[in-house]
Amino acid sequence: SSKILDLASTSFFLQGRASIMKDPLLAAASPVTLSSQAELQRQHSVAAALARLLAASSPESFSEVQPPDEFGAQLVEAEQLRCDIHLGDLEACKSQARCVAVGFAIANDEGLREQEKRLTDECERQKFFNGLHDCLKRGDFSSFAFQEDSYRAAWEAEREVRRAETADLRARLAELESKSQPYLRQCLAECGTALSNFPRPTFTSPMSGGLTSTHIDALTMERGDDLWFAVEAKFGTVADTATEQAVVSTSGNYIPRDLLLVMDLSGSMCETLPVLQDCLHDIVWQARAEDQICLVGFSSKPQVLCDWIQPQSKEVRQAVCDCIMAASAHGGTNLVPALDLAREQLCKALERRQEASERAAAIVLLSDGDPEEPVDAILSASARLFAAAPGAVPVALAVGEDSRPDLMALFAQSGRGSSLYIADRAQLPSQLGRMWGILGGGAGDACSELQLANTCDEGSGDGIAIVMRQDFRAVGGNLFDCFAILEAAEGAEIIEIERPPGGAVVLNGSCAGQKSVALRCGQQVGRCRERQQLAARLRLPPWASAPVESSTLQRPLLRATWVWSHHGRVHTACDILRVIQVPSLLVEAQIGLPLRIVLAADGCDCESFDRATFVQALAAALGVEEGQLPLGRLSPGSIIADMHLLMADHPGVHTQHARTVLGACSQHGPDTLFVALARMGFDAKKLLLPGKEALRRMLTWRLARALESAAHDCTLEAQAMLDEVRTIAGSAVAQGYDNDLDQAATSIRLDAEAAMSDFEAAGACGFAPSVKHRLAQQAHAHVQQLCPELDPVAVAVRRYEAPALRNAALSFQEKAASRETARQQSMTHEIPIPADGSANAGVLVTLPALQSNSDHTIVATARSGTIWGQTSEPLSLCSKPKEDNPRSPSKPAKMYASLTHARPRSLRRSSSKAGPHIAVTEATTDRFGALALKWEVRGAAVPHSTWSVLLRVHKPKDVDPPEHSAHGLEDCAACFANLVPSTAYYFRIYLNQPVDNPRANIQQPQAQPALSGLCIQGVSLTRRQPSIRAAEGVVVMPPHPMTLLAELQANHRLQPFDQGVFLTNAADIDSGS
């Protein structure tokens, strides 16, 4: 058995892992290194949540441990002491170190003081302070009026003074922690006893509480007595999980949200704040009338910018937007008081709810800096928040290089939520859109502000559709909490676990040696995906070591119990991992890819089974030699054949065709393989590749650990961990499982190699903050099993992408781009007004050139020097009515004619030969099911036009095949995702016909003799769009089937454009030809 997947040569567990071997279960339990006291409190929070579930399901098996009377006050005092001690540590608190350094420089340099006095804008002040601090950190004192020695001496003196001032605080903190530890440990012990007495279900009901299935996949690897396994639970309606069809959820089954936005308003946010305010406007306008919104801002102190309010009218929404626009950036970053205020606001929202109403709470935390509190204080404040509002869905966003993505991930873990990293201002809209999708907003929310304002009348939210997966809304909105409880069999031991999204805790049972591991799942289950999958490593008992006896085949190795609450009820399901479920335990002599085929025939005696003929038939179906399929064991009942497919590292072995066949089976079902076996007289009903999911989750977790270690500390140990991941992911065994389009092992290997390249580029200088944040973002994405951004550089995280999140991110990004374009096309004319005077009774404003086929609006507003006042009613520039006598063209008509004939000579020649038409310039595809199209117009000028793209399956088998379409495109580009591989798609790109302006017949405003305000006269020129011929073609998604390409190449209507892309100049394509 030591030969089975023998990867010991990689020394994966044996070198450089001393920190893991000390406590292999909880060594990486949180994204941030915690003190022993904070780790104990973290475990207590997880155990308390599990205890609430157990008590709700079986009150008789659980007795709550009452805390001492002074316990709550002691925790609050300890948290405040930690904050005070942290502020006194100049090495740990970056904000205080910056204040001390900049304060000394300004106090001892007269020139710096004069520069500071001239700065009135907060952004300028922050840039000025950051520049000073950077010079001091680099040791560049050439531009200062003081010497380095005086600065160093003052720094050391300040550090010693603060250390002396906090000595008594440290002693008091140690005393409080020693008093609280006995109660915390007692709670863990009581929870472990209650869990051991908790009645386990005897069977699994797949449809109970939204659960559709459970599964355990296992594989022996690295050591003969170790077993990696992955437990999985799927939630959602069976029909929707099978078809993955999008449905429309209307207000009838919509769950209203209480959305709490907690935004950082410290001085460093001054540059990011305008973009953030625009995106928050999108959130306000996309919220439903049934929702509640609350806005909290924090800097040195927190404040409620807008209390809970329902956006039931346009006026209310505008009032919330006004609160957002009134926010300004200044001060420091104190996060703990903000979390306490957020807890009070969530409790207030809970009190405002009606008892019969069902609502979902969500909290969004956005910060761009390093808080002035220690990690332990932030953890305890987060635990208090989610203990008061256990059902709240958190999303934490770290903005910029100075932020702390690890702290945001810790906050998200406390509430089983998600964390995202925003690299710069350009990425802010798409990441806020992804956040909106996580909270339940889908692509259907992405309607324009004007449409939403028109459909959202006061007191009503009808008419707004939210497109989402049915299981997201039906299950995700009501899935309160979920745990996976792992219990090893007698003699076995769980020795390592991956970090679950909600944290883990190890509990000792009432009997000696009884141990359970509770893994808390994330709230993304049912929202962003329908399943939760977690991996762990098991040390096998002596009786399960090879050679395995027949009497032990049905003995359990592990029991996995799922406990979750759904619609207010607690449900349980149990799954058992037995020896017979692990083929790698049963096949001993060979190394290769485990295969398991379950035959339909029943038989208790396997001796009469024709093994040679069966192996011959299977080898012929897979296209390999019979010697490459050693049959290891036959199990009675429904006959189970366990074997191995020898991999390519053996001499003379060729498995490419077999891997292609197995990949097709995993993607489209094993029907083709089963037909080949049926011809030889073997009726197969199931094909399995045991160990595939276990291997992938193990590799994913190892990569996440290595990336997180690299982001935390650029050391040789982290580099060695990445190299070990790369070696295993690139081994023949891992590549043998990479037989489908997902190719998880290959993507993990590529990401590990990319991270190792970052080490080589960094050298002795270490990673830049942007590189550290990027590596941490990948690690957190694997732990949360959530795609972290719209177009991630890392390959392995792309398989977590959910269409609802991608659509929401694209929607916010497009809106931000439209706003930026509108700003570039607008003009502001400022009129100075004397302090004691007023504007003259007539102001002449020169307007930019008017654009045809565009609406123009003019507004006026006043500024007091600090804020803008209300805007005037918008004045639209309308089209001039047509003349009754077409033979007497007016001056505007002559202008129109001159514009028509002013085209470049080359453009007129092109137009006369080919006629105006759309030309495809780029068509690219990838193996992840994405298609990108770009085009241009030749032979005509069509400014300010919109486009539509139609996409459907070429030669569909269905009578009415599903269509993909994109309408109202302003740019000559379109992207489609989630397309079926090896499938041909027909596409058509055409110009949208302009709609008539309903205000075209409004009479022009006439100029008044005496000007009493701002008077505008203008003419809107309209022009009929020329007839533009559409572009059509066929594109084949990779991998490209040779027969399909040959068929398309033989079609005389199609001209090859690129690999797998064909274009046509015909007016139509007969998809059936």
CSV table of C-alpha atoms in Angstrom, one decimal, residues 501-881:
chain,number,residue,atom,x,y,z
A,501,PRO,CA,-15.5,29.6,5.4
A,502,GLY,CA,-17.1,30.0,8.9
A,503,GLY,CA,-14.2,28.5,11.0
A,504,ALA,CA,-13.7,25.2,12.8
A,505,VAL,CA,-13.5,23.9,16.3
A,506,VAL,CA,-12.3,20.6,17.8
A,507,LEU,CA,-14.6,19.2,20.5
A,508,ASN,CA,-13.9,16.3,22.9
A,509,GLY,CA,-16.8,14.0,23.6
A,510,SER,CA,-18.0,12.5,26.9
A,511,CYS,CA,-16.0,9.3,26.4
A,512,ALA,CA,-12.2,9.2,26.6
A,513,GLY,CA,-10.6,9.7,23.2
A,514,GLN,CA,-13.8,10.7,21.5
A,515,LYS,CA,-13.2,13.7,19.3
A,516,SER,CA,-15.3,15.5,16.8
A,517,VAL,CA,-14.4,18.3,14.3
A,518,ALA,CA,-17.1,20.8,13.5
A,519,LEU,CA,-16.7,22.8,10.3
A,520,ARG,CA,-18.9,25.8,9.8
A,521,CYS,CA,-20.0,26.3,6.2
A,522,GLY,CA,-20.2,29.7,4.5
A,523,GLN,CA,-23.3,31.7,3.7
A,524,GLN,CA,-22.5,31.5,0.0
A,525,VAL,CA,-24.1,28.1,-0.1
A,526,GLY,CA,-27.5,28.6,-1.8
A,527,ARG,CA,-26.6,32.1,-2.8
A,528,CYS,CA,-23.6,31.9,-5.1
A,529,ARG,CA,-23.4,28.2,-5.4
A,530,GLU,CA,-25.5,25.2,-4.5
A,531,ARG,CA,-22.9,23.0,-2.8
A,532,GLN,CA,-20.4,23.0,0.0
A,533,GLN,CA,-17.3,20.9,-0.3
A,534,LEU,CA,-14.6,20.6,2.4
A,535,ALA,CA,-11.5,18.4,2.6
A,536,ALA,CA,-9.6,16.7,5.5
A,537,ARG,CA,-6.9,14.1,6.1
A,538,LEU,CA,-7.5,10.9,8.0
A,539,ARG,CA,-4.9,8.7,9.7
A,540,LEU,CA,-6.1,5.1,9.0
A,541,PRO,CA,-6.6,2.6,11.8
A,542,PRO,CA,-4.4,-0.5,11.8
A,543,TRP,CA,-7.2,-2.8,10.7
A,544,ALA,CA,-7.7,-0.7,7.5
A,545,SER,CA,-4.1,-1.1,6.3
A,546,ALA,CA,-3.3,-3.3,3.3
A,547,PRO,CA,-3.9,-6.0,2.7
A,548,VAL,CA,-7.5,-5.3,3.5
A,549,GLU,CA,-9.5,-8.4,4.6
A,550,SER,CA,-13.0,-9.0,3.1
A,551,SER,CA,-14.5,-8.9,6.6
A,552,THR,CA,-13.5,-5.2,7.0
A,553,LEU,CA,-14.9,-3.9,3.7
A,554,GLN,CA,-18.1,-2.6,5.2
A,555,ARG,CA,-16.5,-1.2,8.3
A,556,PRO,CA,-16.9,2.6,8.6
A,557,LEU,CA,-13.9,4.8,8.6
A,558,LEU,CA,-15.6,8.1,9.1
A,559,ARG,CA,-19.0,9.6,9.8
A,560,ALA,CA,-20.0,13.0,8.4
A,561,THR,CA,-23.1,14.6,9.9
A,562,TRP,CA,-24.7,17.7,8.4
A,563,VAL,CA,-26.7,19.9,10.7
A,564,TRP,CA,-28.4,23.0,9.3
A,565,SER,CA,-31.4,25.2,9.8
A,566,HIS,CA,-33.8,26.0,7.0
A,567,HIS,CA,-37.0,28.0,7.3
A,568,GLY,CA,-36.6,28.0,11.1
A,569,ARG,CA,-36.3,24.2,11.4
A,570,VAL,CA,-33.2,22.2,12.2
A,571,HIS,CA,-32.4,19.3,9.8
A,572,THR,CA,-29.7,16.6,10.0
A,573,ALA,CA,-28.3,14.2,7.4
A,574,CYS,CA,-25.6,11.5,7.9
A,575,ASP,CA,-23.1,10.0,5.5
A,576,ILE,CA,-20.7,7.1,6.2
A,577,LEU,CA,-17.3,6.5,4.5
A,578,ARG,CA,-16.6,2.8,4.5
A,579,VAL,CA,-13.5,0.9,3.3
A,580,ILE,CA,-15.2,-0.5,0.2
A,581,GLN,CA,-15.8,3.1,-0.9
A,582,VAL,CA,-12.1,3.8,-1.3
A,583,PRO,CA,-10.8,1.8,-4.3
A,584,SER,CA,-7.2,2.9,-3.7
A,585,LEU,CA,-7.3,0.8,-0.5
A,586,LEU,CA,-8.4,-2.3,-2.4
A,587,VAL,CA,-5.9,-2.2,-5.3
A,588,GLU,CA,-2.5,-2.6,-4.0
A,589,ALA,CA,0.1,-3.6,-6.6
A,590,GLN,CA,-0.2,-0.8,-9.2
A,591,ILE,CA,0.0,2.9,-9.4
A,592,GLY,CA,-2.6,4.6,-11.6
A,593,LEU,CA,-5.9,6.3,-12.0
A,594,PRO,CA,-8.6,4.4,-9.9
A,595,LEU,CA,-11.7,3.4,-11.9
A,596,ARG,CA,-14.9,1.9,-10.4
A,597,ILE,CA,-17.6,0.4,-12.6
A,598,VAL,CA,-20.8,-0.8,-11.0
A,599,LEU,CA,-22.6,-3.4,-13.1
A,600,ALA,CA,-26.4,-3.8,-13.2
A,601,ALA,CA,-26.3,-7.5,-12.7
A,602,ASP,CA,-26.7,-8.8,-9.2
A,603,GLY,CA,-24.5,-11.6,-8.0
A,604,CYS,CA,-23.1,-12.8,-4.7
A,605,ASP,CA,-20.5,-15.1,-6.3
A,606,CYS,CA,-17.9,-13.1,-8.2
A,607,GLU,CA,-15.9,-16.2,-9.1
A,608,SER,CA,-18.1,-16.9,-12.2
A,609,PHE,CA,-17.6,-13.4,-13.5
A,610,ASP,CA,-15.6,-13.4,-16.8
A,611,ARG,CA,-12.8,-11.1,-15.8
A,612,ALA,CA,-10.7,-11.4,-18.9
A,613,THR,CA,-13.6,-10.6,-21.2
A,614,PHE,CA,-14.7,-7.7,-19.1
A,615,VAL,CA,-11.2,-6.2,-19.1
A,616,GLN,CA,-10.9,-6.8,-22.8
A,617,ALA,CA,-14.2,-5.0,-23.5
A,618,LEU,CA,-13.3,-2.0,-21.3
A,619,ALA,CA,-9.8,-1.7,-22.7
A,620,ALA,CA,-11.3,-1.6,-26.2
A,621,ALA,CA,-13.8,1.0,-25.2
A,622,LEU,CA,-11.0,3.2,-23.7
A,623,GLY,CA,-8.5,2.5,-26.5
A,624,VAL,CA,-5.8,1.1,-24.3
A,625,GLU,CA,-4.0,-2.2,-24.0
A,626,GLU,CA,-5.4,-4.8,-21.7
A,627,GLY,CA,-2.3,-4.7,-19.6
A,628,GLN,CA,-3.0,-1.1,-18.7
A,629,LEU,CA,-6.2,-2.1,-16.8
A,630,PRO,CA,-5.2,-4.4,-14.0
A,631,LEU,CA,-8.4,-5.5,-12.2
A,632,GLY,CA,-7.9,-5.3,-8.5
A,633,ARG,CA,-11.0,-6.5,-6.8
A,634,LEU,CA,-14.6,-7.6,-7.5
A,635,SER,CA,-17.2,-6.9,-4.8
A,636,PRO,CA,-20.4,-8.9,-4.6
A,637,GLY,CA,-24.0,-7.6,-4.7
A,638,SER,CA,-24.3,-5.3,-7.7
A,639,ILE,CA,-20.9,-6.4,-9.0
A,640,ILE,CA,-18.3,-3.6,-8.4
A,641,ALA,CA,-15.1,-3.8,-10.4
A,642,ASP,CA,-12.2,-1.8,-9.0
A,643,MET,CA,-9.1,-1.3,-11.2
A,644,HIS,CA,-6.4,1.2,-12.1
A,645,LEU,CA,-5.6,2.8,-15.4
A,646,LEU,CA,-1.8,2.9,-15.6
A,647,MET,CA,-0.5,6.4,-16.3
A,648,ALA,CA,1.8,7.8,-18.9
A,649,ASP,CA,5.0,7.6,-16.8
A,650,HIS,CA,5.1,3.9,-17.3
A,651,PRO,CA,7.2,2.7,-20.4
A,652,GLY,CA,5.1,2.1,-23.4
A,653,VAL,CA,1.9,3.3,-21.9
A,654,HIS,CA,-0.4,5.7,-23.9
A,655,THR,CA,-3.5,7.0,-22.1
A,656,GLN,CA,-4.4,10.2,-24.0
A,657,HIS,CA,-7.4,8.6,-25.8
A,658,ALA,CA,-8.6,6.9,-22.5
A,659,ARG,CA,-8.4,10.2,-20.7
A,660,THR,CA,-10.4,11.9,-23.5
A,661,VAL,CA,-13.1,9.3,-23.2
A,662,LEU,CA,-13.2,9.6,-19.4
A,663,GLY,CA,-13.4,13.4,-19.8
A,664,ALA,CA,-16.3,13.1,-22.1
A,665,CYS,CA,-18.0,10.8,-19.7
A,666,SER,CA,-17.6,13.2,-16.8
A,667,GLN,CA,-18.9,16.1,-19.0
A,668,HIS,CA,-21.7,14.4,-20.9
A,669,GLY,CA,-22.4,11.1,-19.2
A,670,PRO,CA,-20.9,7.6,-19.7
A,671,ASP,CA,-23.5,6.5,-22.3
A,672,THR,CA,-20.9,5.9,-25.1
A,673,LEU,CA,-18.7,3.8,-22.8
A,674,PHE,CA,-21.7,1.8,-21.5
A,675,VAL,CA,-22.9,1.0,-25.1
A,676,ALA,CA,-19.5,-0.4,-25.9
A,677,LEU,CA,-19.6,-2.6,-22.8
A,678,ALA,CA,-23.2,-3.7,-23.5
A,679,ARG,CA,-22.1,-5.0,-26.9
A,680,MET,CA,-19.8,-7.4,-25.0
A,681,GLY,CA,-22.6,-8.5,-22.7
A,682,PHE,CA,-21.8,-6.3,-19.7
A,683,ASP,CA,-24.6,-4.0,-18.5
A,684,ALA,CA,-23.0,-1.2,-16.6
A,685,LYS,CA,-25.0,1.4,-14.7
A,686,LYS,CA,-22.4,3.6,-13.0
A,687,LEU,CA,-18.8,4.9,-13.8
A,688,LEU,CA,-16.8,6.5,-11.0
A,689,LEU,CA,-13.4,8.0,-10.7
A,690,PRO,CA,-13.0,7.8,-6.9
A,691,GLY,CA,-10.7,10.3,-5.3
A,692,LYS,CA,-11.0,13.0,-8.0
A,693,GLU,CA,-12.8,15.5,-5.7
A,694,ALA,CA,-10.6,14.7,-2.7
A,695,LEU,CA,-7.5,15.3,-4.8
A,696,ARG,CA,-8.7,18.6,-6.1
A,697,ARG,CA,-9.8,19.9,-2.7
A,698,MET,CA,-6.5,18.8,-1.2
A,699,LEU,CA,-4.5,20.6,-3.9
A,700,THR,CA,-6.8,23.7,-3.6
A,701,TRP,CA,-6.3,23.9,0.2
A,702,ARG,CA,-2.5,23.4,-0.1
A,703,LEU,CA,-2.3,26.2,-2.7
A,704,ALA,CA,-4.4,28.5,-0.5
A,705,ARG,CA,-2.0,27.8,2.5
A,706,ALA,CA,1.1,28.4,0.4
A,707,LEU,CA,-0.3,31.6,-1.1
A,708,GLU,CA,-1.4,32.9,2.3
A,709,SER,CA,2.0,32.1,3.7
A,710,ALA,CA,3.7,33.9,0.8
A,711,ALA,CA,1.5,37.0,1.2
A,712,HIS,CA,2.2,37.1,5.0
A,713,ASP,CA,5.9,36.6,4.8
A,714,CYS,CA,8.1,36.3,1.7
A,715,THR,CA,10.3,33.4,3.0
A,716,LEU,CA,11.9,30.3,1.6
A,717,GLU,CA,9.4,28.2,3.5
A,718,ALA,CA,6.5,29.7,1.6
A,719,GLN,CA,8.5,29.2,-1.7
A,720,ALA,CA,9.1,25.6,-0.8
A,721,MET,CA,5.3,25.1,-0.1
A,722,LEU,CA,4.5,26.5,-3.5
A,723,ASP,CA,7.1,24.3,-5.2
A,724,GLU,CA,5.5,21.2,-3.4
A,725,VAL,CA,2.1,22.2,-4.7
A,726,ARG,CA,3.4,22.6,-8.2
A,727,THR,CA,5.1,19.2,-8.1
A,728,ILE,CA,2.0,17.3,-6.9
A,729,ALA,CA,-0.3,19.2,-9.3
A,730,GLY,CA,2.0,18.3,-12.2
A,731,SER,CA,2.4,14.7,-11.3
A,732,ALA,CA,1.1,11.9,-13.5
A,733,VAL,CA,-1.5,11.0,-10.9
A,734,ALA,CA,-3.0,14.5,-10.6
A,735,GLN,CA,-2.9,14.9,-14.4
A,736,GLY,CA,-4.7,11.6,-14.8
A,737,TYR,CA,-7.7,13.1,-12.9
A,738,ASP,CA,-7.5,16.2,-15.1
A,739,ASN,CA,-9.6,14.6,-17.9
A,740,ASP,CA,-12.4,17.2,-18.2
A,741,LEU,CA,-12.7,20.8,-19.2
A,742,ASP,CA,-12.2,22.1,-15.6
A,743,GLN,CA,-8.6,20.9,-15.5
A,744,ALA,CA,-8.3,21.9,-11.8
A,745,ALA,CA,-4.9,20.4,-11.3
A,746,THR,CA,-3.4,22.1,-14.3
A,747,SER,CA,-4.8,25.5,-13.2
A,748,ILE,CA,-3.4,25.0,-9.7
A,749,ARG,CA,0.0,24.2,-11.1
A,750,LEU,CA,-0.1,27.3,-13.3
A,751,ASP,CA,-1.0,29.5,-10.3
A,752,ALA,CA,1.7,28.0,-8.2
A,753,GLU,CA,4.3,28.6,-10.9
A,754,ALA,CA,3.1,32.2,-11.3
A,755,ALA,CA,3.5,32.8,-7.6
A,756,MET,CA,7.0,31.3,-7.7
A,757,SER,CA,7.8,33.7,-10.5
A,758,ASP,CA,6.7,36.5,-8.2
A,759,PHE,CA,9.4,35.2,-5.7
A,760,GLU,CA,12.0,35.4,-8.4
A,761,ALA,CA,11.0,38.9,-9.5
A,762,ALA,CA,10.9,40.2,-5.9
A,763,GLY,CA,14.4,39.0,-5.0
A,764,ALA,CA,15.7,40.2,-1.6
A,765,CYS,CA,13.4,43.3,-1.6
A,766,GLY,CA,10.3,41.2,-0.9
A,767,PHE,CA,6.9,41.6,-2.3
A,768,ALA,CA,5.3,44.9,-3.1
A,769,PRO,CA,2.0,45.5,-1.3
A,770,SER,CA,0.1,45.0,-4.6
A,771,VAL,CA,1.6,41.5,-5.0
A,772,LYS,CA,0.9,40.6,-1.4
A,773,HIS,CA,-2.7,41.6,-1.7
A,774,ARG,CA,-3.1,39.7,-5.0
A,775,LEU,CA,-1.7,36.5,-3.4
A,776,ALA,CA,-3.9,36.9,-0.3
A,777,GLN,CA,-6.9,37.5,-2.6
A,778,GLN,CA,-6.4,34.2,-4.3
A,779,ALA,CA,-6.0,32.3,-1.0
A,780,HIS,CA,-9.1,33.8,0.5
A,781,ALA,CA,-11.1,33.0,-2.7
A,782,HIS,CA,-10.1,29.3,-2.4
A,783,VAL,CA,-11.2,29.2,1.2
A,784,GLN,CA,-14.5,31.0,0.6
A,785,GLN,CA,-14.9,29.1,-2.8
A,786,LEU,CA,-15.8,32.3,-4.5
A,787,CYS,CA,-14.5,33.9,-7.6
A,788,PRO,CA,-12.8,37.1,-6.3
A,789,GLU,CA,-13.1,39.5,-9.3
A,790,LEU,CA,-14.5,39.9,-12.8
A,791,ASP,CA,-11.4,38.8,-14.7
A,792,PRO,CA,-9.0,37.2,-12.3
A,793,VAL,CA,-5.4,36.6,-13.3
A,794,ALA,CA,-5.3,33.4,-11.3
A,795,VAL,CA,-6.7,30.5,-13.3
A,796,ALA,CA,-7.8,28.2,-10.5
A,797,VAL,CA,-10.3,30.6,-8.9
A,798,ARG,CA,-12.3,31.0,-12.2
A,799,ARG,CA,-14.1,27.8,-11.6
A,800,TYR,CA,-16.0,29.3,-8.7
A,801,GLU,CA,-17.6,32.0,-10.9
A,802,ALA,CA,-21.3,32.3,-10.7
A,803,PRO,CA,-23.3,33.9,-13.5
A,804,ALA,CA,-25.4,36.0,-11.1
A,805,LEU,CA,-22.3,37.6,-9.6
A,806,ARG,CA,-20.6,38.1,-13.0
A,807,ASN,CA,-23.7,39.8,-14.4
A,808,ALA,CA,-24.1,42.1,-11.5
A,809,ALA,CA,-20.4,43.1,-11.7
A,810,LEU,CA,-20.7,43.8,-15.4
A,811,SER,CA,-23.8,45.9,-14.8
A,812,PHE,CA,-22.1,48.1,-12.2
A,813,GLN,CA,-19.0,48.4,-14.4
A,814,GLU,CA,-21.0,49.5,-17.4
A,815,LYS,CA,-22.9,52.1,-15.4
A,816,ALA,CA,-19.7,53.5,-14.1
A,817,ALA,CA,-18.3,53.7,-17.6
A,818,SER,CA,-21.4,55.5,-18.8
A,819,ARG,CA,-21.2,58.0,-16.0
A,820,GLU,CA,-17.5,58.7,-16.8
A,821,THR,CA,-18.4,59.1,-20.5
A,822,ALA,CA,-21.2,61.5,-19.6
A,823,ARG,CA,-18.7,63.6,-17.5
A,824,GLN,CA,-16.3,63.8,-20.4
A,825,GLN,CA,-19.1,65.0,-22.7
A,826,SER,CA,-20.4,67.6,-20.2
A,827,MET,CA,-19.3,71.2,-19.7
A,828,THR,CA,-19.5,73.3,-16.5
A,829,HIS,CA,-19.5,77.1,-16.7
A,830,GLU,CA,-18.9,78.8,-13.4
A,831,ILE,CA,-20.2,82.4,-12.8
A,832,PRO,CA,-18.4,84.2,-9.9
A,833,ILE,CA,-20.8,86.2,-7.6
A,834,PRO,CA,-19.6,88.9,-5.2
A,835,ALA,CA,-20.0,88.2,-1.5
A,836,ASP,CA,-22.6,91.0,-1.1
A,837,GLY,CA,-24.0,91.0,-4.6
A,838,SER,CA,-25.9,88.9,-7.0
A,839,ALA,CA,-25.5,87.6,-10.6
A,840,ASN,CA,-26.4,89.9,-13.4
A,841,ALA,CA,-29.8,89.5,-15.0
A,842,GLY,CA,-28.4,87.9,-18.1
A,843,VAL,CA,-25.5,85.5,-18.5
A,844,LEU,CA,-24.0,84.6,-21.8
A,845,VAL,CA,-22.8,81.0,-21.8
A,846,THR,CA,-21.0,79.5,-24.8
A,847,LEU,CA,-22.1,75.9,-25.3
A,848,PRO,CA,-20.1,73.2,-27.0
A,849,ALA,CA,-21.0,71.9,-30.4
A,850,LEU,CA,-24.3,70.0,-30.4
A,851,GLN,CA,-24.2,66.4,-31.5
A,852,SER,CA,-26.8,64.9,-33.9
A,853,ASN,CA,-29.0,62.0,-32.7
A,854,SER,CA,-28.3,63.0,-29.1
A,855,ASP,CA,-30.5,64.7,-26.4
A,856,HIS,CA,-29.0,67.7,-24.7
A,857,THR,CA,-30.0,69.1,-21.3
A,858,ILE,CA,-28.9,72.2,-19.4
A,859,VAL,CA,-29.1,72.6,-15.7
A,860,ALA,CA,-27.9,75.4,-13.4
A,861,THR,CA,-26.8,75.4,-9.8
A,862,ALA,CA,-25.0,77.6,-7.2
A,863,ARG,CA,-22.1,76.9,-5.0
A,864,SER,CA,-21.4,78.5,-1.7
A,865,GLY,CA,-17.7,77.7,-1.8
A,866,THR,CA,-18.0,74.4,0.0
A,867,ILE,CA,-21.1,72.7,-1.2
A,868,TRP,CA,-23.4,72.8,-4.3
A,869,GLY,CA,-27.0,73.8,-3.9
A,870,GLN,CA,-30.1,72.4,-5.6
A,871,THR,CA,-30.1,72.2,-9.4
A,872,SER,CA,-32.6,74.0,-11.5
A,873,GLU,CA,-35.3,72.2,-13.6
A,874,PRO,CA,-33.5,70.6,-16.6
A,875,LEU,CA,-33.9,72.5,-19.8
A,876,SER,CA,-34.0,70.2,-22.8
A,877,LEU,CA,-32.9,71.3,-26.3
A,878,CYS,CA,-35.6,69.9,-28.6
A,879,SER,CA,-35.7,69.2,-32.3
A,880,LYS,CA,-37.0,71.9,-34.7
A,881,PRO,CA,-40.2,71.0,-36.4
